Short mmCIF file of C-alpha atoms and ligand atoms in Angstrom, two decimals:
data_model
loop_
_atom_site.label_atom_id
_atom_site.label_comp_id
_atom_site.label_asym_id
_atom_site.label_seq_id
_atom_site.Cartn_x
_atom_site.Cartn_y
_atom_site.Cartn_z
CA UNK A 1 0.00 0.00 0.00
CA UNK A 2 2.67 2.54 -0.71
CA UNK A 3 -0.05 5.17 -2.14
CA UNK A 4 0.86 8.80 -1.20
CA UNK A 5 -2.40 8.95 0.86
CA UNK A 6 -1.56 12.69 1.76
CA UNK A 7 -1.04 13.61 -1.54
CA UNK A 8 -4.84 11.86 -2.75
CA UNK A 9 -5.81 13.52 0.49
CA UNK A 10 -5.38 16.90 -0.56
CA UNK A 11 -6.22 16.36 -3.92
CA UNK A 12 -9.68 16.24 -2.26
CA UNK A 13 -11.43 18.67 -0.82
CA UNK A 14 -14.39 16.83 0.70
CA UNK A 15 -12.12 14.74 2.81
CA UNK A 16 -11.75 17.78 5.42
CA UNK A 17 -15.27 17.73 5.82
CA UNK A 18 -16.60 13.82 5.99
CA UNK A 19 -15.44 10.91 6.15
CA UNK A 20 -17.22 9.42 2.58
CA UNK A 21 -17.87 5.86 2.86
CA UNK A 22 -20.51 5.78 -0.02
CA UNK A 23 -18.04 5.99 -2.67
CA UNK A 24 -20.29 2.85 -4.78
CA UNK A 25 -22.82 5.73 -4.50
CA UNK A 26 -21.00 9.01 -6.05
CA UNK A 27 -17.11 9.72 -4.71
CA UNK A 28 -16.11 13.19 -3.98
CA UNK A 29 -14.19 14.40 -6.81
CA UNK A 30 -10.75 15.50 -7.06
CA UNK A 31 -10.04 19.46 -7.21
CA UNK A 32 -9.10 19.35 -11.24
CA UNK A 33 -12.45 17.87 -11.96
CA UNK A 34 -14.26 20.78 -9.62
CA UNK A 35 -11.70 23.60 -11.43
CA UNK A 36 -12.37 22.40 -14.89
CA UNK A 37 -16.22 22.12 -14.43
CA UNK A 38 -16.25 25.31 -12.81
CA UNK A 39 -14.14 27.21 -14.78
CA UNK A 40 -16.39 26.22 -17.41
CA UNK A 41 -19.67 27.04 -16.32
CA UNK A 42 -18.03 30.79 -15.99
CA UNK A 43 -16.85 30.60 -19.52
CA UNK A 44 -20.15 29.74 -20.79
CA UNK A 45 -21.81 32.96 -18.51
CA UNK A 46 -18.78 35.04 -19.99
CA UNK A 47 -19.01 34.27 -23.82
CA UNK A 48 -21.86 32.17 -25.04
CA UNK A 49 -22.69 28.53 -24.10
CA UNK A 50 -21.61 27.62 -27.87
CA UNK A 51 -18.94 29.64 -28.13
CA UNK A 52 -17.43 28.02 -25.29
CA UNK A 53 -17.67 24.96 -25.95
CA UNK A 54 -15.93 25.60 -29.67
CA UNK A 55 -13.02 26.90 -26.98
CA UNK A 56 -13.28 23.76 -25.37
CA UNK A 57 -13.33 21.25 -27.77
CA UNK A 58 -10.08 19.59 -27.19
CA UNK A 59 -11.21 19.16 -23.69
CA UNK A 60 -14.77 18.03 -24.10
CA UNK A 61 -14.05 15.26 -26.76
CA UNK A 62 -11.49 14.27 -24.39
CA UNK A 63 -14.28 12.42 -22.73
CA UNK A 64 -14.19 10.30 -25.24
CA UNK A 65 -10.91 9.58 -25.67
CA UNK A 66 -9.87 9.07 -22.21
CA UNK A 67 -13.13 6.38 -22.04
CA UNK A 68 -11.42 4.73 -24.29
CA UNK A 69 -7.99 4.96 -23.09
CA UNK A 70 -9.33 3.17 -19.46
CA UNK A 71 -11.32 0.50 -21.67
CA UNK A 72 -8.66 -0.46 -23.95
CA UNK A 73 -10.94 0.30 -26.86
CA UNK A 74 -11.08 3.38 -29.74
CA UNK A 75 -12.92 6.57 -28.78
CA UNK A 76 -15.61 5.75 -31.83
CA UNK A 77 -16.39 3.06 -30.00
CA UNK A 78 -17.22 5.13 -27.03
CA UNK A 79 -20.81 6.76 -26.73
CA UNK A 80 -21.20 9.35 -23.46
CA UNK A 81 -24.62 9.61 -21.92
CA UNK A 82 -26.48 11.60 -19.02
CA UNK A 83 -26.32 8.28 -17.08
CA UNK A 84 -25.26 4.65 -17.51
CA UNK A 85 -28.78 3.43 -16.91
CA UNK A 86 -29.60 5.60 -20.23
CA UNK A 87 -26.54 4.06 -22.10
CA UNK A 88 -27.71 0.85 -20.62
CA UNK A 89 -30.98 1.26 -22.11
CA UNK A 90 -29.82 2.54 -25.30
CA UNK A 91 -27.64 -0.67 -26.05
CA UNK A 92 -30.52 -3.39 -24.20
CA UNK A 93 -33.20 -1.54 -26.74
CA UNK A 94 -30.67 -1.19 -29.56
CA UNK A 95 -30.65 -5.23 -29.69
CA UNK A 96 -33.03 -6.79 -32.17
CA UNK A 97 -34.98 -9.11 -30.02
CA UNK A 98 -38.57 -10.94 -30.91
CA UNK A 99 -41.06 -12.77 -29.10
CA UNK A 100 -39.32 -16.15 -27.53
CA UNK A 101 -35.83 -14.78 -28.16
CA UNK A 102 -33.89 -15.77 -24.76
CA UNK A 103 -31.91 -13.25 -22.51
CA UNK A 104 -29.79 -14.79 -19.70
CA UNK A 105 -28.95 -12.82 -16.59
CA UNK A 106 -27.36 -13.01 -13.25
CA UNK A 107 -29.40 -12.45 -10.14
CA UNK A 108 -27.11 -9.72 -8.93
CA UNK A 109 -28.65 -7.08 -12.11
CA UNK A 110 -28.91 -3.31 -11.01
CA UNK A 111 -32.85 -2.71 -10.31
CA UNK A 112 -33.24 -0.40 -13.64
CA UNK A 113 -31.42 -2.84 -16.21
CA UNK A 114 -33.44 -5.15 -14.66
CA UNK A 115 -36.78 -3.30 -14.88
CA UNK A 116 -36.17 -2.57 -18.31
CA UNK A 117 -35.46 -6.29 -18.95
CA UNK A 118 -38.96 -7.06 -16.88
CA UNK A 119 -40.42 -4.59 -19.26
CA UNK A 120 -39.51 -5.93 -22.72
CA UNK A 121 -40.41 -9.73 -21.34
CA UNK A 122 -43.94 -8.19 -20.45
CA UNK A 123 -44.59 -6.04 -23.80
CA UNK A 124 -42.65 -8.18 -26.33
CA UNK A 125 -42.46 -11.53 -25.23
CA UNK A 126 -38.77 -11.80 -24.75
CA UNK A 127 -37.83 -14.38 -22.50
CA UNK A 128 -36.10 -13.26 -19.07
CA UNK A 129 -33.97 -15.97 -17.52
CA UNK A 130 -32.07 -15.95 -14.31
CA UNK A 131 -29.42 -17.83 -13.60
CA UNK A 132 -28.41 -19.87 -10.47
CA UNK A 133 -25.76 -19.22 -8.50
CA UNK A 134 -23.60 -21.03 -6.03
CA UNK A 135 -23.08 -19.96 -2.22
CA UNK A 136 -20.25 -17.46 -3.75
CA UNK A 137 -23.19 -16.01 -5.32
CA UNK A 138 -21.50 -16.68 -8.95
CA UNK A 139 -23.03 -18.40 -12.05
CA UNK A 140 -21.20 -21.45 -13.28
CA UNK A 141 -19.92 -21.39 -16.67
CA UNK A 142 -20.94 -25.13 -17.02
CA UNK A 143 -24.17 -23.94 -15.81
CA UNK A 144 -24.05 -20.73 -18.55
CA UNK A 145 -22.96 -23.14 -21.61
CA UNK A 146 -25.11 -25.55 -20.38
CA UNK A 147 -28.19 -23.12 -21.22
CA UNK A 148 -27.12 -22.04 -24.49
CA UNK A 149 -29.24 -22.74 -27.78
CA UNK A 150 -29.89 -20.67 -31.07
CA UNK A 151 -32.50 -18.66 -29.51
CA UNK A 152 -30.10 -17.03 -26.74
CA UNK A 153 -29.90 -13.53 -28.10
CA UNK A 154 -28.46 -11.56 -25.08
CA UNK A 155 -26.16 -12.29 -21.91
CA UNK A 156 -26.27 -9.48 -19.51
CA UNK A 157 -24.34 -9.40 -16.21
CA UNK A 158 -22.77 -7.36 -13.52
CA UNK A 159 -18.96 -7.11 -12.66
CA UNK A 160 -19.74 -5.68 -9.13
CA UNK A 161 -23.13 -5.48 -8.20
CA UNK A 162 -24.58 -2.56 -6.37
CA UNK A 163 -25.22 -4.12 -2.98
CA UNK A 164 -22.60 -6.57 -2.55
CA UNK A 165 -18.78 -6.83 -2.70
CA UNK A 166 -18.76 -9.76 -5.43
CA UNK A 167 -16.84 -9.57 -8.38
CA UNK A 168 -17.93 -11.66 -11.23
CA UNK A 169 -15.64 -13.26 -13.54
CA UNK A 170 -16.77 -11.96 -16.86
CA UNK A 171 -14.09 -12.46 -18.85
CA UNK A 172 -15.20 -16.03 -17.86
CA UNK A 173 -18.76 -15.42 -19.46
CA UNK A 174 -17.11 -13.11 -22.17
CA UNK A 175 -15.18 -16.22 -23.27
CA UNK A 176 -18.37 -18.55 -23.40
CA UNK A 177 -20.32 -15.18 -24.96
CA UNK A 178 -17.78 -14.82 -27.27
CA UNK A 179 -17.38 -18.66 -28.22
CA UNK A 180 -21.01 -18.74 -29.06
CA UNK A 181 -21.56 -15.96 -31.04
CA UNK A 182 -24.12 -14.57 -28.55
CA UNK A 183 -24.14 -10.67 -27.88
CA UNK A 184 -22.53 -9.97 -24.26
CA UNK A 185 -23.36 -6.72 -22.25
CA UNK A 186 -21.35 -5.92 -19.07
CA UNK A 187 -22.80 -3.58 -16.34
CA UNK A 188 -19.63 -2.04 -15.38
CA UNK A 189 -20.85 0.61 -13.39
CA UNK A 190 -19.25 -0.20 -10.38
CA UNK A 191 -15.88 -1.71 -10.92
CA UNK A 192 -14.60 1.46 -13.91
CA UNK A 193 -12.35 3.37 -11.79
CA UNK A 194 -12.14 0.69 -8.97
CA UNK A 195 -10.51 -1.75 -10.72
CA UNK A 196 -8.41 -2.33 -14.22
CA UNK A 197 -11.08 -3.18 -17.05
CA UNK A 198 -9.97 -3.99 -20.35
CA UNK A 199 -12.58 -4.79 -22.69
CA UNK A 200 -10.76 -7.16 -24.99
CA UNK A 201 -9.91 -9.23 -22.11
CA UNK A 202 -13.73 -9.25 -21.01
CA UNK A 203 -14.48 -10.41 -24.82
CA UNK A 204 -17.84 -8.02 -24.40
CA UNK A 205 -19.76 -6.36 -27.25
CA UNK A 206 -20.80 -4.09 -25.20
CA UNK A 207 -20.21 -2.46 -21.84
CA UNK A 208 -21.80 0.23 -19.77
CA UNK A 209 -19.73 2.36 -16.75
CA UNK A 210 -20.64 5.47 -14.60
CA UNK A 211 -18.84 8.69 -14.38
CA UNK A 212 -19.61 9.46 -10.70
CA UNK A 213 -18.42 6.31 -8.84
CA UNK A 214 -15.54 4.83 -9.01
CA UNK A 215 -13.93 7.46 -11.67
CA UNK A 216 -14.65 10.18 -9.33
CA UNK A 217 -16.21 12.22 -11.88
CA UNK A 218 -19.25 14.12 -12.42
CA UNK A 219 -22.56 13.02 -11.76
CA UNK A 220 -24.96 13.00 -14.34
CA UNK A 221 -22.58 10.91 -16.40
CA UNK A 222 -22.52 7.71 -17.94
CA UNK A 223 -20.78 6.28 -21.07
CA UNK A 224 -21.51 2.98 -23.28
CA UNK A 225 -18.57 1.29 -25.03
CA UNK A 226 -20.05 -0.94 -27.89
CA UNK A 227 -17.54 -3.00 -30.37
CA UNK A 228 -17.22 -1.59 -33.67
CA UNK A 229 -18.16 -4.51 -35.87
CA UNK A 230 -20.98 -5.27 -33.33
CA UNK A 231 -22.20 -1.65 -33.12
CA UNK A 232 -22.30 -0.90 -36.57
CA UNK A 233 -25.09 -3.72 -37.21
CA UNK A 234 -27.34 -2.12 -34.93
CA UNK A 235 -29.97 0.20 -35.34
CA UNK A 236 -29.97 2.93 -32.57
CA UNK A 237 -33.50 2.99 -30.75
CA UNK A 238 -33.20 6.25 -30.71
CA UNK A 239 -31.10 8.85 -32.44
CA UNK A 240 -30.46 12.35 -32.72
CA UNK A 241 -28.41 15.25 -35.04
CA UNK A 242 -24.87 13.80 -33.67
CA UNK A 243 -25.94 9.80 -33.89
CA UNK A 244 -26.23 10.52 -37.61
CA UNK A 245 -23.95 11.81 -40.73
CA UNK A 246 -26.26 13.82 -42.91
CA UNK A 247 -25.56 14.76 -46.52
CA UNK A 248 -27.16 15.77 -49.93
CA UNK A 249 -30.52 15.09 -48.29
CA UNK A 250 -29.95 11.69 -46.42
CA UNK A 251 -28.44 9.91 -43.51
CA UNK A 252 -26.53 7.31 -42.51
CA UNK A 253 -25.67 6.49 -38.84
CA UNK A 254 -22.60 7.59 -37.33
CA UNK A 255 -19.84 5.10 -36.83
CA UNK A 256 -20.01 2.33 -34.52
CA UNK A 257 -21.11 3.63 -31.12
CA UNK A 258 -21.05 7.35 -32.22
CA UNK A 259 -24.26 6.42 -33.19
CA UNK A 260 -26.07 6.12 -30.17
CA UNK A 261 -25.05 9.70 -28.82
CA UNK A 262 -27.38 12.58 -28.49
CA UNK A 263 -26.13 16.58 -29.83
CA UNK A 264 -27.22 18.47 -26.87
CA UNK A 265 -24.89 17.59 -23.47
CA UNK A 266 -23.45 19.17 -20.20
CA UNK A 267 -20.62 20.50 -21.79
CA UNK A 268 -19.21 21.48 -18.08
CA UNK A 269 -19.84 17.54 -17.08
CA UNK A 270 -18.24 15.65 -19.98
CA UNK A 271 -15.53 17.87 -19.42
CA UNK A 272 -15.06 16.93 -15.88
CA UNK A 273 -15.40 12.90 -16.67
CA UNK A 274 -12.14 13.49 -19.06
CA UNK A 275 -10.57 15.09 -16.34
CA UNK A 276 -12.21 12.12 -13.95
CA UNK A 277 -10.04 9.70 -16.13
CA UNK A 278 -7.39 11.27 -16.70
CA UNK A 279 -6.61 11.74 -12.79
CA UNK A 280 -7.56 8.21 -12.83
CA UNK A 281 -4.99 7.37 -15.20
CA UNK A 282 -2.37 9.50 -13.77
CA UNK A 283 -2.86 7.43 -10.39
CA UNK A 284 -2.97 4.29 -12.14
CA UNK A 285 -6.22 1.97 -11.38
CA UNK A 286 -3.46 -1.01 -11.03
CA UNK A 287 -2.11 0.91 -8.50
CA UNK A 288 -5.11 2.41 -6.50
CA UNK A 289 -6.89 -1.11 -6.92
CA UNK A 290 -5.07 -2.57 -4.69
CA UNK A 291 -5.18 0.00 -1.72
CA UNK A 292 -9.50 -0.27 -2.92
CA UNK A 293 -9.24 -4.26 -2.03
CA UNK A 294 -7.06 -3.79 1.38
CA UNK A 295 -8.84 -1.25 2.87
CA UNK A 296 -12.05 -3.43 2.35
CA UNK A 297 -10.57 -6.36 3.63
CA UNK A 298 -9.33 -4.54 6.74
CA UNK A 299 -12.76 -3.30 7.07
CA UNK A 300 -14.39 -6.76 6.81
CA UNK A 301 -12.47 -8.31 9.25
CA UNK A 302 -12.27 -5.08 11.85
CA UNK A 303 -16.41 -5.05 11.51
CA UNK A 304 -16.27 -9.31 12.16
CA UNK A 305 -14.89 -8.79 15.21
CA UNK A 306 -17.67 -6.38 16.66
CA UNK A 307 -20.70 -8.37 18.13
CA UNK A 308 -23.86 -7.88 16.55
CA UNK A 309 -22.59 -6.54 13.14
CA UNK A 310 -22.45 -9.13 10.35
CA UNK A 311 -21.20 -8.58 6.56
CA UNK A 312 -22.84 -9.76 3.79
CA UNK A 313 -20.47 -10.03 1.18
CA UNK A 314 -19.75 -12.89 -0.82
CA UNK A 315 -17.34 -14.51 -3.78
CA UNK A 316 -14.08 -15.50 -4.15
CA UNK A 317 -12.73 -11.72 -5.07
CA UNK A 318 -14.21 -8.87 -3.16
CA UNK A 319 -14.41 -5.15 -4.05
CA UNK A 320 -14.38 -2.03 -2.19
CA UNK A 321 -18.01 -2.55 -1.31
CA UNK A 322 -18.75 -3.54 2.78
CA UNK A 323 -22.55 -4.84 2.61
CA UNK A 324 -23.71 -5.19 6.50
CA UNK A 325 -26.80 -5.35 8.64
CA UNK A 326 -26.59 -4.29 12.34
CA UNK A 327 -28.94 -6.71 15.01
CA UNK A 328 -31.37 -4.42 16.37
CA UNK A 329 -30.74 -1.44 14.11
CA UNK A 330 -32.63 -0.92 10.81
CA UNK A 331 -30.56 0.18 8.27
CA UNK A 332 -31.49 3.79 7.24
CA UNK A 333 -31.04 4.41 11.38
CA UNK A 334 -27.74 2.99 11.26
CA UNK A 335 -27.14 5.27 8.31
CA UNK A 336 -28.32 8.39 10.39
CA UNK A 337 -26.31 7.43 13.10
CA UNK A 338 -22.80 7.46 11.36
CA UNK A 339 -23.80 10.69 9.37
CA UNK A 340 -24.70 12.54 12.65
CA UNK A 341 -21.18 11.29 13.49
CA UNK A 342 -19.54 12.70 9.91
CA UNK A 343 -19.50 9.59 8.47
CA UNK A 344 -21.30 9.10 4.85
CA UNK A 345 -22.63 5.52 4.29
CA UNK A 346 -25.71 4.32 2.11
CA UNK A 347 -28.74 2.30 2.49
CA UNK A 348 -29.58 -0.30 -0.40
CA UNK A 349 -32.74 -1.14 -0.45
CA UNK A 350 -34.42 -3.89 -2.50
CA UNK A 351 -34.54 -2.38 -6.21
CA UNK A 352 -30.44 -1.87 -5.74
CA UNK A 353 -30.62 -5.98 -7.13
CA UNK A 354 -34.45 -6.53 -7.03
CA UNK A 355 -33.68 -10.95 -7.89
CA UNK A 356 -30.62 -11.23 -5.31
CA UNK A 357 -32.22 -9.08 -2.60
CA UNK A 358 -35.59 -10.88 -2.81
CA UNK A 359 -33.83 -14.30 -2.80
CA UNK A 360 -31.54 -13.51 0.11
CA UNK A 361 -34.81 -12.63 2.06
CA UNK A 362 -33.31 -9.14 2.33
CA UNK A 363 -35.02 -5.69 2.24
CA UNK A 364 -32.27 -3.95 3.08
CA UNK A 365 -28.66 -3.33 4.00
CA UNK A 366 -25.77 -1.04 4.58
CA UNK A 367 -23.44 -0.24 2.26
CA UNK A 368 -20.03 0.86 3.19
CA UNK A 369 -17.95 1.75 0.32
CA UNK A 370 -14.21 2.90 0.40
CA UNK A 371 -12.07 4.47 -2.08
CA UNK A 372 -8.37 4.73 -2.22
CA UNK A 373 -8.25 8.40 -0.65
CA UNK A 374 -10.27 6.64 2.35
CA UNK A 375 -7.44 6.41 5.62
CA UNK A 376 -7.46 3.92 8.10
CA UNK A 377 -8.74 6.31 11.03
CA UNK A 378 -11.72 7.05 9.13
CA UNK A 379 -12.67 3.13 8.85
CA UNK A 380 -11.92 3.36 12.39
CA UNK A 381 -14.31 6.02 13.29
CA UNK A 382 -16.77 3.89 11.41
CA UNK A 383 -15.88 0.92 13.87
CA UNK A 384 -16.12 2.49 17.30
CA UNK A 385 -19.67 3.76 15.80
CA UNK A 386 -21.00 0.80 15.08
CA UNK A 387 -19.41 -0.80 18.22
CA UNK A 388 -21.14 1.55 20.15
CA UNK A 389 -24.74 0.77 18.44
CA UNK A 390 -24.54 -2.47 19.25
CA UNK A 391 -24.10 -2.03 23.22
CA UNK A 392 -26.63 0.41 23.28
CA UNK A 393 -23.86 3.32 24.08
CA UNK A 394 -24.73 6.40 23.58
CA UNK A 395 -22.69 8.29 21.27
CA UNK A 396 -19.46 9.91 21.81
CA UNK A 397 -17.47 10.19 18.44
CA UNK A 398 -18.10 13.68 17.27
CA UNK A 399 -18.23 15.13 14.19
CA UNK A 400 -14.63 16.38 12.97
C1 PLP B 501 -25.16 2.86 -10.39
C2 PLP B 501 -25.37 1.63 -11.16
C3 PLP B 501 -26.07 1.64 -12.36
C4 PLP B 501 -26.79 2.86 -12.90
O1 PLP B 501 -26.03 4.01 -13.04
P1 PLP B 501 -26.78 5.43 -13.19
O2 PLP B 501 -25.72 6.33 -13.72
O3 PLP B 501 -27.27 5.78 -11.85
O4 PLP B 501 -27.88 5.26 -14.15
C5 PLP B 501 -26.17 0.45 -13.06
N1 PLP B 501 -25.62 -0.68 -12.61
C6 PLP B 501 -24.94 -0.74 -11.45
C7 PLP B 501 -24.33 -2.02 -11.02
C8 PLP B 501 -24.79 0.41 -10.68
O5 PLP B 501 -24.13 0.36 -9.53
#
């Protein structure tokens, strides 16, 4: 862990003000993505929204770029969006599917892929399957290959769901995707910025990641990656004047996931996510990664020692996400509790993974989430809280 913690430290503001533990949720950003976002927001009030952004244009298709220089992929291949559930949406209604077609998914799906999934069974007859999954909470890949046939049309799974610490092996079920000849879309939401991701090696056609998480960036930000041989057979649901080349009277889409983009966008916030990546990039996920995953791990087994608190987590690799439940504490009060003591945590409730909640019999959780600019005093603090919950103490850790 030889990170210069003082140096990420003061790189962020927020940090002298709360100790954020819901870093799965949004992070706090670093100071260059603030500056850049600010600065311009007052360029737009000084000379014209559009002339601005002609100023800027270097820096806003940077978003682009640097998407595609933390995938591993080109930056055509790279749409940006106003969220990831959007670009998520884009690419699920982008894929020709017909009554009976087959969809395979993993219980652990984010409550609005999976809506949109319960949606298209309902109204077109699609049909919604859910895989098993062991006491790691993992699908086999016998168990994957074992359920293939002609009228599979669409895998769709998590890396790291929203609720739990898991990380899936989809490179795994890229491989089996990939052998197959069946379309593979990756919910990356959580695990871009957390941990290296290199789409090649995932063997996806398509992959979705969020610009406030993980990458630290702004929210309202959310970017699809779709492969450029698989993107350019697809017809975008919807398009608008950028998804489309126009000429002499007539269109053709834009090339390969160019295509999927809207004109009109937050100039000031694609901006900050190519500033998001590029701090990212200057840190090195391989290198913050690692702090992510000890810092977790520390947490785990500091909160297994405290009577009363249990952690949910499962799988063989675990993330920076802490899922617990306190014995005789809802969650939300637990949540209240550690804010009223400066600490930021997060409540997932059902919809966060509608099939893995409702099969786990749970309603809903904590979620403690650390990022690399987390110290070990603040997981600390986080400790004596929850120690004190449990014996009934009242409170003495103060706000800082
Ligand atoms: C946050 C999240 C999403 C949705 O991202 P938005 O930008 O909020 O739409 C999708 N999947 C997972 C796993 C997430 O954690």
């Amino acid at each position: 862990m030889n990170l210069d913690l003082a140096q990420a430290r003061a790189d962020t503001p927020g940090v002298n003000h709360v100790a954020h533990l819901n870093n799965a949720g949004a992070s706090l950003a670093p100071k260059p993505v603030i500056d850049a976002m600010v600065s311009h927001l007052r360029l737009e009030s000084e000379i014209g929204p559009y002339e601005a952004a002609e100023r800027a244009q270097e820096a806003i298709e940077r978003g682009h770029t640097a998407v595609g220089a933390l995938l591993n992929c080109d930056s055509q291949e790279v749409a940006l969006f106003d969220s990831a559930s959007r670009a998520w949406t884009m690419a699920l209604a982008s894929v020709p599917l017909r009554a009976g077609d087959r969809v395979l998914i993993s219980p652990m799906e984010y409550g609005s892929c999976y809506l949109s999934l319960l949606h298209l069974a309902k109204r077109h007859g699609v049909r919604l399957e859910v895989l098993p999954v062991d006491a790691d909470g993992l699908v086999s890949v016998e168990e994957l290959r074992g359920r293939l046939d002609e009228r599979v049309k669409l895998i769709a799974m998590t890396h790291v769901p929203a609720h739990d610490g898991l990380v899936y092996p989809v490179a795994l079920i890229g491989q089996v995707a990939r052998q197959n000849g069946i379309p593979f879309l990756a919910d990356a939401c959580q695990s871009v910025g957390q941990m290296p991701i290199d789409v090649e090696e995932i063997g996806c056609d398509m992959l979705v990641g969020c610009g406030r998480k993980y990458l630290r960036g702004p929210r309202g930000t959310g970017f699809l990656f779709a492969r450029r041989e698989f993107a350019e057979q697809l017809t975008p649901a919807m398009f608008s004047l950028d998804g489309v080349e126009w000429a002499a009277g007539s269109y053709r889409f834009a090339p390969a996931a160019r295509r999927f983009e809207s004109w009109e966008t937050n100039c000031a916030a694609r901006i900050g996510l190519g500033v998001a990546i590029d701090y990212a990039l200057a840190w090195g996920v391989e290198h913050t990664w690692p702090r992510i995953r000890q810092l977790a791990a520390d947490l785990r087994a500091a909160i297994t020692r405290i009577p009363g608190v249990t952690v949910l987590d499962r799988g063989q690799e675990r993330c920076g996400t802490v899922a617990i439940i306190v014995r005789g504490w809802d969650a939300a009060s637990v949540r209240a509790e550690l804010q009223r003591a400066g600490i930021n945590t997060w409540v997932c409730l059902e919809n966060a993974a509608c099939v893995d909640m409702q099969m786990r019999g749970l309603n809903s959780l904590l979620r403690v989430s650390v990022h690399y600019y987390n110290s070990s005093e603040e997981l600390a603090r986080l400790c004596s809280v929850l120690e004190s919950l449990t014996l009934g103490r009242p409170m003495r850790v103060a706000a800082s």
